Coordinates of C-alpha atoms and ligand atoms in Angstrom, one line a residue:
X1 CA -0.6 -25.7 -12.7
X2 CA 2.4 -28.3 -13.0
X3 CA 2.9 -30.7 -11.1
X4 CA 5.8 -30.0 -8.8
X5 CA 7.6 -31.7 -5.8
X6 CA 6.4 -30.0 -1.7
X7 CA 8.9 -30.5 0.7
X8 CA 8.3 -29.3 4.1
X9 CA 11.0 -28.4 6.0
X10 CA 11.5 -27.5 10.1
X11 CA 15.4 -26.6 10.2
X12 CA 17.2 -24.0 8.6
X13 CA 19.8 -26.5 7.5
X14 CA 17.3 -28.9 5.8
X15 CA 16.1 -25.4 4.3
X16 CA 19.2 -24.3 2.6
X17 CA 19.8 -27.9 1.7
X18 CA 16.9 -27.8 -0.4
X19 CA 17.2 -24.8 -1.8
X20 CA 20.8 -25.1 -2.6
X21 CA 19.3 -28.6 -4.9
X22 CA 16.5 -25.5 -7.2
X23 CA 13.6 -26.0 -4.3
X24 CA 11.7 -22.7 -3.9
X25 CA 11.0 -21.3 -0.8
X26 CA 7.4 -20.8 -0.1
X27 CA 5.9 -20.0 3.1
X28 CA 2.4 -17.7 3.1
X29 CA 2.2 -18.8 -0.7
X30 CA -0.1 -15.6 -1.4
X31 CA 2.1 -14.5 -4.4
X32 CA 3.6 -17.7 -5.7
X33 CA 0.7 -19.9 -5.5
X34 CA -1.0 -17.4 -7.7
X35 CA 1.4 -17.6 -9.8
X36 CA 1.9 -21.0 -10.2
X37 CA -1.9 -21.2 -11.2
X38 CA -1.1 -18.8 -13.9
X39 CA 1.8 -21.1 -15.2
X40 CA 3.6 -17.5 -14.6
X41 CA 6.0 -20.0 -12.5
X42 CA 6.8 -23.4 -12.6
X43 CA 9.0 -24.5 -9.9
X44 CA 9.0 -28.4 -10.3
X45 CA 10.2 -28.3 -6.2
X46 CA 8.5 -26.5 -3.1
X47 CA 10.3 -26.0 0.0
X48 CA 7.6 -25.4 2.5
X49 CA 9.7 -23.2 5.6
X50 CA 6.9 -21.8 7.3
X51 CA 7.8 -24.3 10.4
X52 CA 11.1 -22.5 10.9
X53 CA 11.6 -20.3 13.7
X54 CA 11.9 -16.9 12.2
X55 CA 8.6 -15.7 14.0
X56 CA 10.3 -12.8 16.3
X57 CA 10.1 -9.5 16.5
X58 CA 13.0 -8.3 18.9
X59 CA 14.8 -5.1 20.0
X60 CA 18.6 -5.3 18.9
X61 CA 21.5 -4.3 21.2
X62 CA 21.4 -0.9 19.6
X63 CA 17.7 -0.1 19.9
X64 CA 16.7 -0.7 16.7
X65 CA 14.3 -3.6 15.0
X66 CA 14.4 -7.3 14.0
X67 CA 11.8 -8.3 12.1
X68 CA 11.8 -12.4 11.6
X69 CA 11.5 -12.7 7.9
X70 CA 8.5 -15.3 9.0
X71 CA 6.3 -12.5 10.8
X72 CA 2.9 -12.4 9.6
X73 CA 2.1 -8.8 7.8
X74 CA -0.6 -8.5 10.4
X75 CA 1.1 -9.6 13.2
X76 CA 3.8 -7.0 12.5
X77 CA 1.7 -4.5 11.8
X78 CA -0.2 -5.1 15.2
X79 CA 3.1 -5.5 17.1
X80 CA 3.7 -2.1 19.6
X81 CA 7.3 -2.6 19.2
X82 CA 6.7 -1.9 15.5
X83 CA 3.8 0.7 16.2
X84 CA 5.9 3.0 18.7
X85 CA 9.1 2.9 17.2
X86 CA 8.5 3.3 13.3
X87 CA 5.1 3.8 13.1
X88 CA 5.8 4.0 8.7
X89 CA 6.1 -0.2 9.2
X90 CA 2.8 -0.1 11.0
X91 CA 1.4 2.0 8.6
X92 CA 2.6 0.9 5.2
X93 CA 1.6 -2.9 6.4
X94 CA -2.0 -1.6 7.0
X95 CA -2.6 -0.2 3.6
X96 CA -1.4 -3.2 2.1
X97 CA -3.3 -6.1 0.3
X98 CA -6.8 -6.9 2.4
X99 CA -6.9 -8.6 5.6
X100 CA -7.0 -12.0 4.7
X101 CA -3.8 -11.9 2.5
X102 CA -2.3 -10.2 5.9
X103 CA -2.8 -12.8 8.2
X104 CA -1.0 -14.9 5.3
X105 CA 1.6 -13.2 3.9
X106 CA 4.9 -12.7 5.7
X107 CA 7.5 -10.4 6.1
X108 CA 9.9 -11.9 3.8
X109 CA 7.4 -12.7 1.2
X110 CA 6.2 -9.2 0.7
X111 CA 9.9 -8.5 0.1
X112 CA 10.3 -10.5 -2.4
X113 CA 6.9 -10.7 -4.1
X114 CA 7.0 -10.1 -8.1
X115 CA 5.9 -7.6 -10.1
X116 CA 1.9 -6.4 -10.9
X117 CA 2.7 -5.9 -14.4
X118 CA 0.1 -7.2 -16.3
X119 CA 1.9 -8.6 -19.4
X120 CA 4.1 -10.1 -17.1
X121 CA 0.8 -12.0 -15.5
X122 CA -0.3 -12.9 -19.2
X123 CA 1.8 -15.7 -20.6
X124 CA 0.8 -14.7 -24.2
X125 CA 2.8 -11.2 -23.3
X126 CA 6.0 -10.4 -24.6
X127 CA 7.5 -10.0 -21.3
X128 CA 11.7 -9.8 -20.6
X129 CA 11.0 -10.4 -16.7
X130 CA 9.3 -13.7 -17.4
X131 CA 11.0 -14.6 -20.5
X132 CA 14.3 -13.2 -20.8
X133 CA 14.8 -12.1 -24.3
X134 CA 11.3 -12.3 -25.4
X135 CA 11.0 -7.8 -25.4
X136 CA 8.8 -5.9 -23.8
X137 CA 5.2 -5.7 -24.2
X138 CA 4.9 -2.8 -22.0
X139 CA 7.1 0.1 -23.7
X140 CA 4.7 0.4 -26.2
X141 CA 1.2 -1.1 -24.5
X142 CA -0.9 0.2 -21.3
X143 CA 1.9 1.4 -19.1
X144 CA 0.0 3.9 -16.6
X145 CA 1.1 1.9 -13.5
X146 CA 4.5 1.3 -14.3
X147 CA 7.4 3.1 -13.6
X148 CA 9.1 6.4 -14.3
X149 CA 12.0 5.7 -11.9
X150 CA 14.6 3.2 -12.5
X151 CA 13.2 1.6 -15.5
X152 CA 15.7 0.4 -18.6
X153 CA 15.1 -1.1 -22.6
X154 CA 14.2 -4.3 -20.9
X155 CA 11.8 -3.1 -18.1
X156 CA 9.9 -0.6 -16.7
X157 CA 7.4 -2.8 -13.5
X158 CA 7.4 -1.7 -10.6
X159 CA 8.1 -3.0 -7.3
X160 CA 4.5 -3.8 -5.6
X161 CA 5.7 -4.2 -2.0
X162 CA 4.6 -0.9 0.3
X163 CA 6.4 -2.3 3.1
X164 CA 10.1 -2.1 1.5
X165 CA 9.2 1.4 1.1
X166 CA 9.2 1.9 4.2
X167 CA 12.2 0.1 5.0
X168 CA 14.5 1.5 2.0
X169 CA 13.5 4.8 3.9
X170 CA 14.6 3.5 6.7
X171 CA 18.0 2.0 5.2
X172 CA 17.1 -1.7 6.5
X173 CA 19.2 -4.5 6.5
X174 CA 18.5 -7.4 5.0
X175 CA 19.2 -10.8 6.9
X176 CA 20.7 -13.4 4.7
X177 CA 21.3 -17.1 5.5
X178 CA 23.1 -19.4 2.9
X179 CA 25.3 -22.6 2.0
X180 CA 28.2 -20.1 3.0
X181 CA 27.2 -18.9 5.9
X182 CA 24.9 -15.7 7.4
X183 CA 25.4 -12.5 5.9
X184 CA 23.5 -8.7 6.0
X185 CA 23.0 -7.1 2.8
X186 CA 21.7 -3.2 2.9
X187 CA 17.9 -2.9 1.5
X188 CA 19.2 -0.8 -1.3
X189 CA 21.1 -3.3 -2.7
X190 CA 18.7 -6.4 -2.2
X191 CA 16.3 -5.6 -4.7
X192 CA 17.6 -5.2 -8.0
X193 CA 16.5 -2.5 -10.8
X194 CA 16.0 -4.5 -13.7
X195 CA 18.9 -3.5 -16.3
X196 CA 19.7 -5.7 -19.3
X197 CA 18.6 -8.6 -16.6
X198 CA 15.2 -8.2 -15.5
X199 CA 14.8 -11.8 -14.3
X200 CA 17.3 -11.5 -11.6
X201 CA 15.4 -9.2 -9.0
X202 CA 17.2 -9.6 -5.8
X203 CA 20.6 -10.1 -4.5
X204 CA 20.4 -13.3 -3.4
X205 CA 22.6 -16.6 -3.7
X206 CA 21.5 -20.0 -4.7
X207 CA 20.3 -21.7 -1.8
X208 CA 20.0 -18.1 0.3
X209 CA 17.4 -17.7 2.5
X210 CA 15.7 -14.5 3.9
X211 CA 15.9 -14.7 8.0
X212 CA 14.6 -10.7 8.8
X213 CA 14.9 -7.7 8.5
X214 CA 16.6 -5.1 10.7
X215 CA 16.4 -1.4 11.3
X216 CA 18.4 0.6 12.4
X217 CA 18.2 2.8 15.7
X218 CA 17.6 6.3 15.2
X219 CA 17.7 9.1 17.7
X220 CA 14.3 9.7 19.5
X221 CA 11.5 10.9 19.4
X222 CA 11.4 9.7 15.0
X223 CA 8.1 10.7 14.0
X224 CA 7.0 8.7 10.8
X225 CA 4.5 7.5 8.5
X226 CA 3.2 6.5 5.6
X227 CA 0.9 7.1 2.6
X228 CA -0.5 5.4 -0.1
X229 CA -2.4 7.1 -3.1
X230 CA -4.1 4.7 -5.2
X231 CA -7.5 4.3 -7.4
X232 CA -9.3 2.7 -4.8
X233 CA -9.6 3.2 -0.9
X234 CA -8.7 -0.5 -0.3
X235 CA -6.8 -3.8 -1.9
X236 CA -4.7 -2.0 -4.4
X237 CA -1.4 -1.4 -5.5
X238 CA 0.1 2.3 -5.1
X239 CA 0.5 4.7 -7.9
X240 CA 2.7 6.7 -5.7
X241 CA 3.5 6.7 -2.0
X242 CA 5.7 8.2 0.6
X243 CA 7.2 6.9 3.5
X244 CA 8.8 9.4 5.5
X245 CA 10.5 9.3 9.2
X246 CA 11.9 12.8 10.5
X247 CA 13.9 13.9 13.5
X248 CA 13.3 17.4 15.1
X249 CA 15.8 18.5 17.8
X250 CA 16.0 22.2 19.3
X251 CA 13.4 23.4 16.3
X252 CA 16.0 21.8 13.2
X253 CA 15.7 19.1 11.2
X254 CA 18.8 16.2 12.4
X255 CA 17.6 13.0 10.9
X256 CA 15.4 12.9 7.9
X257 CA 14.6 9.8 5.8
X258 CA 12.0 9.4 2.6
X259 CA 11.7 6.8 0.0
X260 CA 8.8 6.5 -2.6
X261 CA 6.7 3.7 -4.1
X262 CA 4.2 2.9 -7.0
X263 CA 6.8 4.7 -8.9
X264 CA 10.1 3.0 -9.3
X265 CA 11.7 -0.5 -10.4
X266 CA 12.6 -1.0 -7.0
X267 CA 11.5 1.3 -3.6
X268 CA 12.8 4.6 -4.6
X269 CA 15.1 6.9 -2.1
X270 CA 14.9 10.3 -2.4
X271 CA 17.9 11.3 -1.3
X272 CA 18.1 14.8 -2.9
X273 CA 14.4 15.5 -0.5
X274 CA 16.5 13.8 2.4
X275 CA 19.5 16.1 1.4
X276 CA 17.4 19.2 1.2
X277 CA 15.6 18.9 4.8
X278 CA 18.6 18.3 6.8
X279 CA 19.5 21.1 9.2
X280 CA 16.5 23.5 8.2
X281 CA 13.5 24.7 10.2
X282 CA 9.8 23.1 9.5
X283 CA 7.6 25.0 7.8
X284 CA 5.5 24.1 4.7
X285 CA 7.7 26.0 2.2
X286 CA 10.3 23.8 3.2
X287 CA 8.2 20.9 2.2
X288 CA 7.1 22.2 -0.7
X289 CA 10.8 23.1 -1.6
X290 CA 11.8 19.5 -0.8
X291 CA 9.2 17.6 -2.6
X292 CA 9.9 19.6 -5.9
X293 CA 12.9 17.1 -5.9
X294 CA 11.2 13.5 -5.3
X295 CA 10.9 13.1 -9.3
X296 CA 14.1 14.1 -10.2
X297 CA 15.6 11.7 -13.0
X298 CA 12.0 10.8 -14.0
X299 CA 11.5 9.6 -17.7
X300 CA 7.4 9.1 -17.9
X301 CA 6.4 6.6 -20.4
X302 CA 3.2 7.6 -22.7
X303 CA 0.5 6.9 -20.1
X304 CA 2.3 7.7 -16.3
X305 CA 3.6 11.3 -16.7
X306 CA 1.1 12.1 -14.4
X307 CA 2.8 10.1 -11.6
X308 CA 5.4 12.9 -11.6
X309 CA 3.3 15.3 -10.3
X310 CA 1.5 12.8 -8.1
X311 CA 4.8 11.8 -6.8
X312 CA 5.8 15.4 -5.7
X313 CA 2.3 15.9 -4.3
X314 CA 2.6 13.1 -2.0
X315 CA 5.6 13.5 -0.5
X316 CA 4.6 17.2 0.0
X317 CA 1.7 16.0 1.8
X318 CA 3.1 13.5 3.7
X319 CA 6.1 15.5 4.7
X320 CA 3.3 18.3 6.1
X321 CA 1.9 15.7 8.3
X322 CA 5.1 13.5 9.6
X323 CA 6.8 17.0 10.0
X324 CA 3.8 18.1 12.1
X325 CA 2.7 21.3 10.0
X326 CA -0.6 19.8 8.5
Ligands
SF4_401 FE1 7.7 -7.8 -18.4 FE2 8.9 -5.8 -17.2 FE3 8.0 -5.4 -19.6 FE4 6.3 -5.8 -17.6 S1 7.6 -4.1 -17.8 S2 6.2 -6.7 -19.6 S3 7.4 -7.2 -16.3 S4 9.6 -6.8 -19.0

């Protein structure tokens, strides 16, 4: 590791300050310390904010969420705001990391944690994301977890966070406080699909600072969930999932909402299975029908065209049991 600067920080103005001079932002440090270790990063200034008071999680004028970008994964997952209302929050938090990097990690970390690519971990690794310029060591190496969805020349990781699936399905609202002010920035522009500029992953200004996340009311009852299908039962990464939230009024579909994960360079939408619900009856031909569109635009790479399938499995699955068919 090298050496770097730690400033710890208790106001969001002495935050941004910082920030606005290079300082990273580091609160649970689950992902960045790791990192660091690696030499992956080198950040020669630490801005410690986990003092700031972005702990909350409230109900907004409309009756949707706020999230505090500080929240503890397992605090938000344990929360019965969270749990009632959009149980795929709950859910998606549960099947994430292990129990130990919950009680860590936080809300806005998840967000913006970095990639599981492997060559990106491995500083001998041709790697565009790390080392822009440097090529891909991926496109032609071991690329069975990366992504079909989204990718480009430069990259094809994927986005590790099960949690911003869940919100992307959700159409969440990221929180944003800078140099210039607050402003709200939709999830599916915050994270970035990597382009010609892999390094640049979110949308975020020098000096910017994540302050929560907010979701939207929806009309009631929304029934939701998530799942996770992965190589192990516990403490891994997804090679797909679904999150999906429905709304069932008078026997008809009025609300419908799915994104995927473990599958795209950022949390995928699926607007074409969102599209193809709406104002139909429930029935598990429908879901069937639906989930033959999750993979649309796929281009596999030489060791993930399996995850197309996968993909169109899951949501199949997980649309029988949010849609109460199972
Ligand atoms: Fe780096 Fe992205 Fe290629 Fe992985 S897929 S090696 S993160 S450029």
């Amino acid at each position: 590791m090298d050496p770097f600067a730690y400033t710890r920080v208790s106001d969001t103005r002495a935050a941004i300050a910082a920030g606005r001079q290079g300082g990273r932002y580091i609160a649970g440090g689950t992902t960045l310390v790791d990192l660091m270790r690696e030499t992956v990063e080198r950040p020669g200034s630490l801005v410690d904010i986990s003092a700031l008071p972005l702990r909350d999680i409230t109900v907004t004028p409309g009756g949707g969420l706020r999230i505090g970008a500080l929240v503890r994964m397992a605090d938000a997952a344990a929360d019965p705001k969270v749990r009632s209302t959009y149980p795929v929050i709950a859910e998606s938090l549960e099947l994430s990391a292990s129990a130990q990097l919950r009680n860590m990690a936080t809300i806005g970390g998840n967000i913006m944690q970095r990639t599981r690519c492997t060559y990106f971990r491995d500083v001998t690794a041709n790697c565009n994301k790390r080392s822009p310029g440097s090529g891909c060591a991926a496109l032609d190496g071991i690329n069975r977890s990366h992504a079909i969805l989204g990718g480009s020349d430069a990259c094809v990781a994927t986005h590790p966070s099960d949690v911003a699936v869940a919100f992307a399905a959700l159409e969440a609202t990221v929180r944003l406080l800078g140099p210039d002010g607050e402003r709200a920035v939709p999830f599916a522009g915050f994270l970035r699909q990597p382009g010609s500029t892999p390094d640049r992953e979110q949308a975020l200004r020098p000096g910017e600072l994540i302050t929560a996340v907010e979701i939207p009311a929806f009309p009631r009852p929304l029934r939701s969930g998530y799942l996770k299908v992965r190589d192990r039962q516990s403490y891994e990464f997804a090679l797909t999932s679904a999150a999906i939230a429905l709304q069932v009024q008078d026997g008809v579909i009025r609300v419908a909402k799915a994104a995927a994960g473990g599958v795209g360079t950022v949390p995928w939408k699926l607007p074409a299975v969102e599209q193809h619900l709406l104002g139909k009856r429930p029935s598990d031909s429908l879901w069937a029908e639906a989930a033959q569109r999750a993979a649309d635009g796929a281009r596999p790479l030489r060791h993930n065209g399996f995850k197309v399938e996968l993909l169109k499995r899951t949501v199949e699955r997980q649309l029988r049991v949010v849609g109460g068919t199972r």
